[in-house]
Structure formats: C-alpha cells, structure tokens
JSON list of C-alpha atoms in Angstrom, two decimals:
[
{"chain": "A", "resi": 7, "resn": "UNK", "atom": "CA", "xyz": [0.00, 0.00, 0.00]},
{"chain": "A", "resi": 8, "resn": "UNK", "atom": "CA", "xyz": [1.53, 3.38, -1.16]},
{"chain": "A", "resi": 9, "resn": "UNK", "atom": "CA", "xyz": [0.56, 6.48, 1.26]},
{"chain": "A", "resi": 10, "resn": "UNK", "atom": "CA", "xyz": [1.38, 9.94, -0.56]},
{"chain": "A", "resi": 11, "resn": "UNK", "atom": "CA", "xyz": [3.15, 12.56, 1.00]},
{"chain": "A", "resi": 12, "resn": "UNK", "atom": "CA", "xyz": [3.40, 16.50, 0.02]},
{"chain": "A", "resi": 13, "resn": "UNK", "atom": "CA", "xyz": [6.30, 17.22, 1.43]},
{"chain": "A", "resi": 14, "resn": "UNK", "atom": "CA", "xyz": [6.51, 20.65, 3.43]},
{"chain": "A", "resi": 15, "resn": "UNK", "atom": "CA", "xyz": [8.94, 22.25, 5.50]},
{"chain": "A", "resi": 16, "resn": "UNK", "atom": "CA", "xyz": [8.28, 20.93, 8.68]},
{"chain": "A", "resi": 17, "resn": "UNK", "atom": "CA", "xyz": [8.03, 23.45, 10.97]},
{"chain": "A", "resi": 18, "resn": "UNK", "atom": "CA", "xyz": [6.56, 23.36, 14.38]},
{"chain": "A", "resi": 19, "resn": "UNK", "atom": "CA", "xyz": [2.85, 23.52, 14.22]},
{"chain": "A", "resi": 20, "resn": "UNK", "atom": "CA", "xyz": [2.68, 22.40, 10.37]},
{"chain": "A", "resi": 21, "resn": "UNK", "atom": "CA", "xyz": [0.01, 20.44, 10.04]},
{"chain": "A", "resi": 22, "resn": "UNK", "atom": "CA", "xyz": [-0.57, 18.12, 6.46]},
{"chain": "A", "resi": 23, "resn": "UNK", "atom": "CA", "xyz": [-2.35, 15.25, 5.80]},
{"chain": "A", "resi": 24, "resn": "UNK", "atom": "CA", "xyz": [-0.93, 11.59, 4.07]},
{"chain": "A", "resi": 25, "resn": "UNK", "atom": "CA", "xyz": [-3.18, 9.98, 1.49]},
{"chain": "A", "resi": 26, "resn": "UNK", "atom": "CA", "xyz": [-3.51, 6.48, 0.31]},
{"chain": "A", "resi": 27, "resn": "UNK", "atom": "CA", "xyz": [-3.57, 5.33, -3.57]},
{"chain": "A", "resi": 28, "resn": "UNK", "atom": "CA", "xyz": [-7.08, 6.25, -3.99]},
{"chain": "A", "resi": 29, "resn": "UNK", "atom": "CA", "xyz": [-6.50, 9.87, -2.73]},
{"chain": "A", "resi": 30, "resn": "UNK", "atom": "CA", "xyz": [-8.56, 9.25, 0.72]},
{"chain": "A", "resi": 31, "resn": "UNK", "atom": "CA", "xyz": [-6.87, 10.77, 3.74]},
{"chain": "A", "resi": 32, "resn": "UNK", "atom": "CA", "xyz": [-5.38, 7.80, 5.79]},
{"chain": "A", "resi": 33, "resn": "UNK", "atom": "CA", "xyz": [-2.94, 9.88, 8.43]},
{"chain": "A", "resi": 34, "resn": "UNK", "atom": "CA", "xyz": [-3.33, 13.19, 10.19]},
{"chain": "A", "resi": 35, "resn": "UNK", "atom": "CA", "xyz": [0.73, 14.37, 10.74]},
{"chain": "A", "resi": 36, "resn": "UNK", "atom": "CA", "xyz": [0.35, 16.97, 13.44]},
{"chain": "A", "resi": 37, "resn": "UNK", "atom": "CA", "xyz": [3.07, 19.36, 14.55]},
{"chain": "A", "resi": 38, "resn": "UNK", "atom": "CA", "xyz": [2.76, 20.47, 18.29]},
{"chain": "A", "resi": 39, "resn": "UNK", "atom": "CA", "xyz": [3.74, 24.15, 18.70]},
{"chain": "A", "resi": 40, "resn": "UNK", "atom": "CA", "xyz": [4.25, 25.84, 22.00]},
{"chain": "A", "resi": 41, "resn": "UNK", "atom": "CA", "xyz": [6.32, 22.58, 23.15]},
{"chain": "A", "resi": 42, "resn": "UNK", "atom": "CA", "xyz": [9.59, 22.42, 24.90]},
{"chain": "A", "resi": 43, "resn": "UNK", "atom": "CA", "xyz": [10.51, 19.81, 22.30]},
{"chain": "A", "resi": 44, "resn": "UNK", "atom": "CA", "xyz": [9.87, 18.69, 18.95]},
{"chain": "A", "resi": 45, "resn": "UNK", "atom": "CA", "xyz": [6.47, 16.87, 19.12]},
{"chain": "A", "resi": 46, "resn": "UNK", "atom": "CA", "xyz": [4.39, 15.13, 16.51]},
{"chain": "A", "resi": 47, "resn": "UNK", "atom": "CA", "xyz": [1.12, 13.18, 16.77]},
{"chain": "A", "resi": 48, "resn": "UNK", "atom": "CA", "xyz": [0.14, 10.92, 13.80]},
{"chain": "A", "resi": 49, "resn": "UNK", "atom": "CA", "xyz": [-4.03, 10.37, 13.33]},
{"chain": "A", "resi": 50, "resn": "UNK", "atom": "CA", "xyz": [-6.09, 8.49, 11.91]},
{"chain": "A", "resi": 51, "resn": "UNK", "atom": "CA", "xyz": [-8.98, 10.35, 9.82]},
{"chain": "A", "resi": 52, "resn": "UNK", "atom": "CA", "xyz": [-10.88, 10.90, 12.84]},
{"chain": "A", "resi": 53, "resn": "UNK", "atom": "CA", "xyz": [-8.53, 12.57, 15.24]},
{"chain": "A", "resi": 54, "resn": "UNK", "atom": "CA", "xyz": [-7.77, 9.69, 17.08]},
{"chain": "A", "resi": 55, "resn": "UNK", "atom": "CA", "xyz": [-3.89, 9.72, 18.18]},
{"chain": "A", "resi": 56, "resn": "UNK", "atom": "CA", "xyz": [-2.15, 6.68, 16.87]},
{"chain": "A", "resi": 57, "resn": "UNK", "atom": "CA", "xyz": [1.45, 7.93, 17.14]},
{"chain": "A", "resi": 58, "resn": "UNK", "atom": "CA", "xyz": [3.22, 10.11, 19.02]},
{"chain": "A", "resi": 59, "resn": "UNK", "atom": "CA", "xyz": [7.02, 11.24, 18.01]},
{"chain": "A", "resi": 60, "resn": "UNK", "atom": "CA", "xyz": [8.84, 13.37, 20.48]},
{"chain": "A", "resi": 61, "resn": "UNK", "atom": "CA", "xyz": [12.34, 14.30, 20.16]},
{"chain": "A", "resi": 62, "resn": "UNK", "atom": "CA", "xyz": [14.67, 13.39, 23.22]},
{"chain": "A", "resi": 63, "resn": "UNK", "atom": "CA", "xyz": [16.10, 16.35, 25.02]},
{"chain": "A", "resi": 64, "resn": "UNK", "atom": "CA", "xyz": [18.84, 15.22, 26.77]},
{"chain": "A", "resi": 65, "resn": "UNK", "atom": "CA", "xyz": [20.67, 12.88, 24.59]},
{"chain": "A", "resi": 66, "resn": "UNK", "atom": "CA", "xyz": [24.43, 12.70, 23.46]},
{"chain": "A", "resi": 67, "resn": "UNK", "atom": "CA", "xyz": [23.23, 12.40, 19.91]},
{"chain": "A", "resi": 68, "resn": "UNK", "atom": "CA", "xyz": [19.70, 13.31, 17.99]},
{"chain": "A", "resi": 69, "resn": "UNK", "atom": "CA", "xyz": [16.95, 11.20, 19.30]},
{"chain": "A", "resi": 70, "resn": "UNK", "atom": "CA", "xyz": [13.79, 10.42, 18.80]},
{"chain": "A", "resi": 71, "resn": "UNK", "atom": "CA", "xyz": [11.15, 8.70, 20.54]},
{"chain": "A", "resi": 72, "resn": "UNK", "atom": "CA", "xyz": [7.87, 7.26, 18.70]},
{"chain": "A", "resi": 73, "resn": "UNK", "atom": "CA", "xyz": [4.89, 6.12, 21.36]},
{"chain": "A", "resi": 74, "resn": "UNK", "atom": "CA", "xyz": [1.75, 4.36, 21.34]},
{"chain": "A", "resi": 75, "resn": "UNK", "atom": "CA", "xyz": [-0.63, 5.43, 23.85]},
{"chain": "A", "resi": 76, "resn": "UNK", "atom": "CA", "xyz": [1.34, 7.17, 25.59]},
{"chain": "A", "resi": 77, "resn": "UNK", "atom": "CA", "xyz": [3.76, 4.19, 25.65]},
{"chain": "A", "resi": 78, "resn": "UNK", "atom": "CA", "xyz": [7.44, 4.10, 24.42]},
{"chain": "A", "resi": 79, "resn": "UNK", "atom": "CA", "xyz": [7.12, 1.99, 21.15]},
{"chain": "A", "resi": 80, "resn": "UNK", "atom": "CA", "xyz": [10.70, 2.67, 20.08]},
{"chain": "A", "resi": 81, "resn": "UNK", "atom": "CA", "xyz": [13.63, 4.95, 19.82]},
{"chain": "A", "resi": 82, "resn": "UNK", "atom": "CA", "xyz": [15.15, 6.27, 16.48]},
{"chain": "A", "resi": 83, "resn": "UNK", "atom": "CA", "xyz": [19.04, 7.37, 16.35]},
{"chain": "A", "resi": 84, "resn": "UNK", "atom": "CA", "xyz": [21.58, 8.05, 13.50]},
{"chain": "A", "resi": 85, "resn": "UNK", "atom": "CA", "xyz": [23.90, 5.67, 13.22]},
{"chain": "A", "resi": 86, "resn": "UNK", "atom": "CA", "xyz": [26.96, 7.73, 13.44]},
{"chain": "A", "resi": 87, "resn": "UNK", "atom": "CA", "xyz": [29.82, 5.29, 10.92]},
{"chain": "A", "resi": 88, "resn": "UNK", "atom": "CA", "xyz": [28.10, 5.71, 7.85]},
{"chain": "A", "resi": 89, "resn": "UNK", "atom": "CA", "xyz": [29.49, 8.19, 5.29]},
{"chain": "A", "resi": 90, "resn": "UNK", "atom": "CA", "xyz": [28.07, 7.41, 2.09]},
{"chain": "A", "resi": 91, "resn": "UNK", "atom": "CA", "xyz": [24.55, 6.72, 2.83]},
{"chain": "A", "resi": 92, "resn": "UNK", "atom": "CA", "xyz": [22.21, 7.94, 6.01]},
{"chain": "A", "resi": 93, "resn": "UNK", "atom": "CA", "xyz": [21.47, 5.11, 7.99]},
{"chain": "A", "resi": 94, "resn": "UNK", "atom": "CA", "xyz": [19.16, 5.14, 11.33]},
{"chain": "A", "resi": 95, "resn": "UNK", "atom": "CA", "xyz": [18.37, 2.60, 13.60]},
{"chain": "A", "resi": 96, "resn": "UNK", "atom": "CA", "xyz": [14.56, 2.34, 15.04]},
{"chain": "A", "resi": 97, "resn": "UNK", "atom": "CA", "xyz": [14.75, 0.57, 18.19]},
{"chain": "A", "resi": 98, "resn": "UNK", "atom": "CA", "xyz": [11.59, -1.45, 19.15]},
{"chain": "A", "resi": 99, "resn": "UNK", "atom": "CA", "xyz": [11.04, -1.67, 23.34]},
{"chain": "A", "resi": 100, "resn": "UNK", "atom": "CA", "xyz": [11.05, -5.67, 22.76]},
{"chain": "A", "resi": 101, "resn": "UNK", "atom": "CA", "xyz": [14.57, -5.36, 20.84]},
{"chain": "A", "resi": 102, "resn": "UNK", "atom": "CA", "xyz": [13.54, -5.57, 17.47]},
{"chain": "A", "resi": 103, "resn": "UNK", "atom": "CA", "xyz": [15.86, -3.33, 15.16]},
{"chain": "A", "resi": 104, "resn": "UNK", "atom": "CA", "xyz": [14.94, -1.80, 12.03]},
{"chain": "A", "resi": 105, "resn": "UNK", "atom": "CA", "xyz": [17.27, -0.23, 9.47]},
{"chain": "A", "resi": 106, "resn": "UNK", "atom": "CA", "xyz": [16.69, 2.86, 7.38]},
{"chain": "A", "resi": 107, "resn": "UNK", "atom": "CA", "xyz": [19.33, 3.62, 4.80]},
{"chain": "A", "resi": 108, "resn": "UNK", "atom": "CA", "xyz": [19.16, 5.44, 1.54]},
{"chain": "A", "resi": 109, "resn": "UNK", "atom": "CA", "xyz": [19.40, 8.94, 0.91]},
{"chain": "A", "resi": 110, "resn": "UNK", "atom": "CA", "xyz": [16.86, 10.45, 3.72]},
{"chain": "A", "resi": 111, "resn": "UNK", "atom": "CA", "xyz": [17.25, 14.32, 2.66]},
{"chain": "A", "resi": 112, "resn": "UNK", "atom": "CA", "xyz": [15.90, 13.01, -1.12]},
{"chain": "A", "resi": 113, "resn": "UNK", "atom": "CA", "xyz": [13.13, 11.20, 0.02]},
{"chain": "A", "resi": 114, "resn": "UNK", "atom": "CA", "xyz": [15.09, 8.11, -1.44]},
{"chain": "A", "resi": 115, "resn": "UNK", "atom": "CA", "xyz": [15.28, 5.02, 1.15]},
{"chain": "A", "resi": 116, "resn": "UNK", "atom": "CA", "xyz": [14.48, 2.15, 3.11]},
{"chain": "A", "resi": 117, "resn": "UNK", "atom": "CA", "xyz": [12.81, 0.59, 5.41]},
{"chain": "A", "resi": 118, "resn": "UNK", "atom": "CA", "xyz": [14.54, -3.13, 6.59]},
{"chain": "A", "resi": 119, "resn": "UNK", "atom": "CA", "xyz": [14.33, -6.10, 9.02]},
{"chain": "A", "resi": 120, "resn": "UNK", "atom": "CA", "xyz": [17.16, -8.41, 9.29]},
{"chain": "A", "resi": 121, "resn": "UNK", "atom": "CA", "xyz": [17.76, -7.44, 5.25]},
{"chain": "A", "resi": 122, "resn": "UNK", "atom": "CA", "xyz": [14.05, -7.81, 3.88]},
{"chain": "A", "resi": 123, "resn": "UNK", "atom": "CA", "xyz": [12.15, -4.84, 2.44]},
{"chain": "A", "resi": 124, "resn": "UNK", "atom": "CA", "xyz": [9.06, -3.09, 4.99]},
{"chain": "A", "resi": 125, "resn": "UNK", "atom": "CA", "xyz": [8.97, 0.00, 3.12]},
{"chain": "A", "resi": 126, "resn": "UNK", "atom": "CA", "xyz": [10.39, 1.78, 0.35]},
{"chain": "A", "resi": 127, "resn": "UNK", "atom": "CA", "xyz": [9.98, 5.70, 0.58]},
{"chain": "A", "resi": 128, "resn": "UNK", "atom": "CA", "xyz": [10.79, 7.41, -3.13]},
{"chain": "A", "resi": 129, "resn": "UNK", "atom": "CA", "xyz": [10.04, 10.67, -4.91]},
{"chain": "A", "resi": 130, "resn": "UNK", "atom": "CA", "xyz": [10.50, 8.49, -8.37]},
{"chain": "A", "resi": 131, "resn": "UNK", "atom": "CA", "xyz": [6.76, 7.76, -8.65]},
{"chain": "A", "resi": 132, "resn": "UNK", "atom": "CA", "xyz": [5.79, 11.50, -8.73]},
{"chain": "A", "resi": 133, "resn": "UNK", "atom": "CA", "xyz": [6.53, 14.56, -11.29]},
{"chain": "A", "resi": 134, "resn": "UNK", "atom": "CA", "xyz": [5.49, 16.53, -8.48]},
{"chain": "A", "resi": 135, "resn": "UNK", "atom": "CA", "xyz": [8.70, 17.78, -6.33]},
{"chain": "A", "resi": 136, "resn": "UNK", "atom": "CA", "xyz": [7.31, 18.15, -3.34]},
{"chain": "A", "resi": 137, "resn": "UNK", "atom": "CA", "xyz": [5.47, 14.58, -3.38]},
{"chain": "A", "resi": 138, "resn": "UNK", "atom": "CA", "xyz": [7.11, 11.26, -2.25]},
{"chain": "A", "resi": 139, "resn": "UNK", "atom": "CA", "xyz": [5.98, 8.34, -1.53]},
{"chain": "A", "resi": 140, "resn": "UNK", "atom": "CA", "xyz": [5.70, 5.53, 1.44]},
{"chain": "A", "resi": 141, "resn": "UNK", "atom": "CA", "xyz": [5.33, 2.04, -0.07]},
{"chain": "A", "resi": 142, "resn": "UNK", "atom": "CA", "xyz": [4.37, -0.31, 2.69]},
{"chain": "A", "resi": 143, "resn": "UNK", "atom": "CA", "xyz": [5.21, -3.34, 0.80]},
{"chain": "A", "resi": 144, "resn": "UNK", "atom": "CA", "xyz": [4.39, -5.84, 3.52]},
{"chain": "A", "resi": 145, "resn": "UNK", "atom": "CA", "xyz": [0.87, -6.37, 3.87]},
{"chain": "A", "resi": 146, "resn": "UNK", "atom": "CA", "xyz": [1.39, -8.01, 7.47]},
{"chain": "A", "resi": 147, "resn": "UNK", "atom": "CA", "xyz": [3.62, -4.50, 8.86]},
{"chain": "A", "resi": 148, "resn": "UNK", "atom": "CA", "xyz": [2.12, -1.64, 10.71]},
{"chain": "A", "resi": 149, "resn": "UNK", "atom": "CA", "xyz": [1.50, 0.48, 8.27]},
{"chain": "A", "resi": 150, "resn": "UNK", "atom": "CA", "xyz": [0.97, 3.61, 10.96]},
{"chain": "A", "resi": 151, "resn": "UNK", "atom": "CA", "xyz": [4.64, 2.82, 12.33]},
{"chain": "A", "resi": 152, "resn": "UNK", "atom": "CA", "xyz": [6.33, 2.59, 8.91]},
{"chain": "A", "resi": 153, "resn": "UNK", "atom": "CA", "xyz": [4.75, 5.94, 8.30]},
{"chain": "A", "resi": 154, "resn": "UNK", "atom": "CA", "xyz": [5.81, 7.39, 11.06]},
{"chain": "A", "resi": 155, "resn": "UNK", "atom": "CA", "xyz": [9.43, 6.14, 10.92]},
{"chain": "A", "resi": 156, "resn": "UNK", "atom": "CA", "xyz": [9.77, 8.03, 7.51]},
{"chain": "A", "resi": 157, "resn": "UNK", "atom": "CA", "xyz": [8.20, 11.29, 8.63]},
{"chain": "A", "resi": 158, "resn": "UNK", "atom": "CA", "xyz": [10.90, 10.95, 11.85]},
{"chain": "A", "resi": 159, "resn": "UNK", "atom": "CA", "xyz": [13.91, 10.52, 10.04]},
{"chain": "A", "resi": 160, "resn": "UNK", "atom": "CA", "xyz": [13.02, 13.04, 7.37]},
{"chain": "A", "resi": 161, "resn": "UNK", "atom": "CA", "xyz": [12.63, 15.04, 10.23]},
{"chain": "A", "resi": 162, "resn": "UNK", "atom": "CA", "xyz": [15.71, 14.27, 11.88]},
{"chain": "A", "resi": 163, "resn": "UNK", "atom": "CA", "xyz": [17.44, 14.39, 9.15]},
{"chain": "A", "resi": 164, "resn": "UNK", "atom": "CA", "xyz": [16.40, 17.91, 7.94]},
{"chain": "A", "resi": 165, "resn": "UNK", "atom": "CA", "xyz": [17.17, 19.07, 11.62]},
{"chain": "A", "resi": 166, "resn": "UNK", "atom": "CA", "xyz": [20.80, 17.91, 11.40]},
{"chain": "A", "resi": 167, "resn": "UNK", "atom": "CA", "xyz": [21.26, 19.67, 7.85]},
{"chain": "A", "resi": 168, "resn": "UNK", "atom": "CA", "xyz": [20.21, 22.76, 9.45]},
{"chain": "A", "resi": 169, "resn": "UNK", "atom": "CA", "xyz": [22.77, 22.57, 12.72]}
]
C-alpha cells in the first residue's frame, strides 16, 4: 500500500495530511507548537492519536522517541559510521531493530528487518517535487509505524542539515 506525501517544511505547528492510492486521507501528521521539544502526533482520519514522536532532550546524539498510547514503542538514532549513505536505527522496546538507509534528505530510502524490504519511501513515482511516496510493501507491517518512521527521520534528518 503506497501512502502519498506533500512534502513541506516541517516546521513546528505544520500540520498536512498523508493519502492512500485512492486519494482518501489515511494519516493526520500533526506538529505540536508551544512545546519544549519537537512533538508530533500521527491520526487516523478521525482525530484519534495513533502515534506520538517526540524528540529526546537530553541525549548525546539526535533522538527520537515514537509512542503508542502514551507508551514508548521505540527509539530512532543516527547511526553515526556511515558516510556514504544515512542510515538510522529504530529501536523497538522488545529489541527488534529496524534499518533505514538510503538517501533520507531526497526522500530516497528504506525501510529493513534483518535485510528484507518493509517499506520503500521514493520521490520516483511523482513529477510533483514536493510529493514522495511511502510504499508499505508488507501487507502483514504496521502500516501507521512505517509511516511514522519516515516522517521521523526526514525530520531528523532535515534538523541535522540545518545545525
């Protein structure tokens, strides 16, 4: 399942929506202003908070936390030895790792576990600039997390470019 992105400068307080293949609105990304730190919630079409993403204030290097009611779910960090590619590690609380590798700041990566495919994000299916792409390719994944992994690295990543 692809979910379609219009990429915006994501500011504090931006809020945009993410549509599926047939254009319906599937996720809610809001930005939380007036915070302390950098906060996102992800909804579904109803308001409903699936996913929260908060960035880590006291950390060595740029964190990110992503919670489920209210509940760490994992923990996203750079991996600091990679120079040709951007690679981040999403930390599940039950120890599960997920790699994201690619090239972040052109919407061009992916989403692994232990080497096989989750999600593919890519600006290559769009003429529009400012559109990407996530392509949840497992049907069995959580679509919502996947989602939000790719908005929090994109974040992250956009962060450290302007640092």
């Amino acid at each position: 399942m692809k979910y379609l992105v219009r990429d915006k400068i994501f500011a504090i307080g931006d809020d945009y929506w993410i549509e599926d293949e047939q254009g319906r609105h599937a996720f809610l990304v809001d930005g939380k202003a007036l915070r302390m730190r950098d906060t996102l919630e992800l909804k579904d079409p109803d308001g409903h908070v699936l996913i929260t993403l908060r960035q880590k204030m006291f950390s060595l290097r740029d964190t990110m936390t992503i919670e489920r009611d209210e509940r760490p779910l994992a923990t996203v960090r750079r991996k600091r030895l990679s120079l040709l590619r951007n690679h981040y590690r999403v930390t599940l609380v039950e120890g599960t790792e997920l790699d994201v590798s690619g090239r972040i700041l052109d919407r061009e990566f992916t989403v692994e576990y232990e080497g096989e495919l989750l999600a593919h994000i890519s600006r290559q299916w769009f003429h529009v600039r400012e559109t990407y792409a996530v392509n949840v390719v497992r049907e069995d994944t959580d679509a919502a997390l996947l989602v939000a992994v790719a908005v929090c690295v994109i974040r992250m990543a956009e962060r450290e470019r302007e640092d």
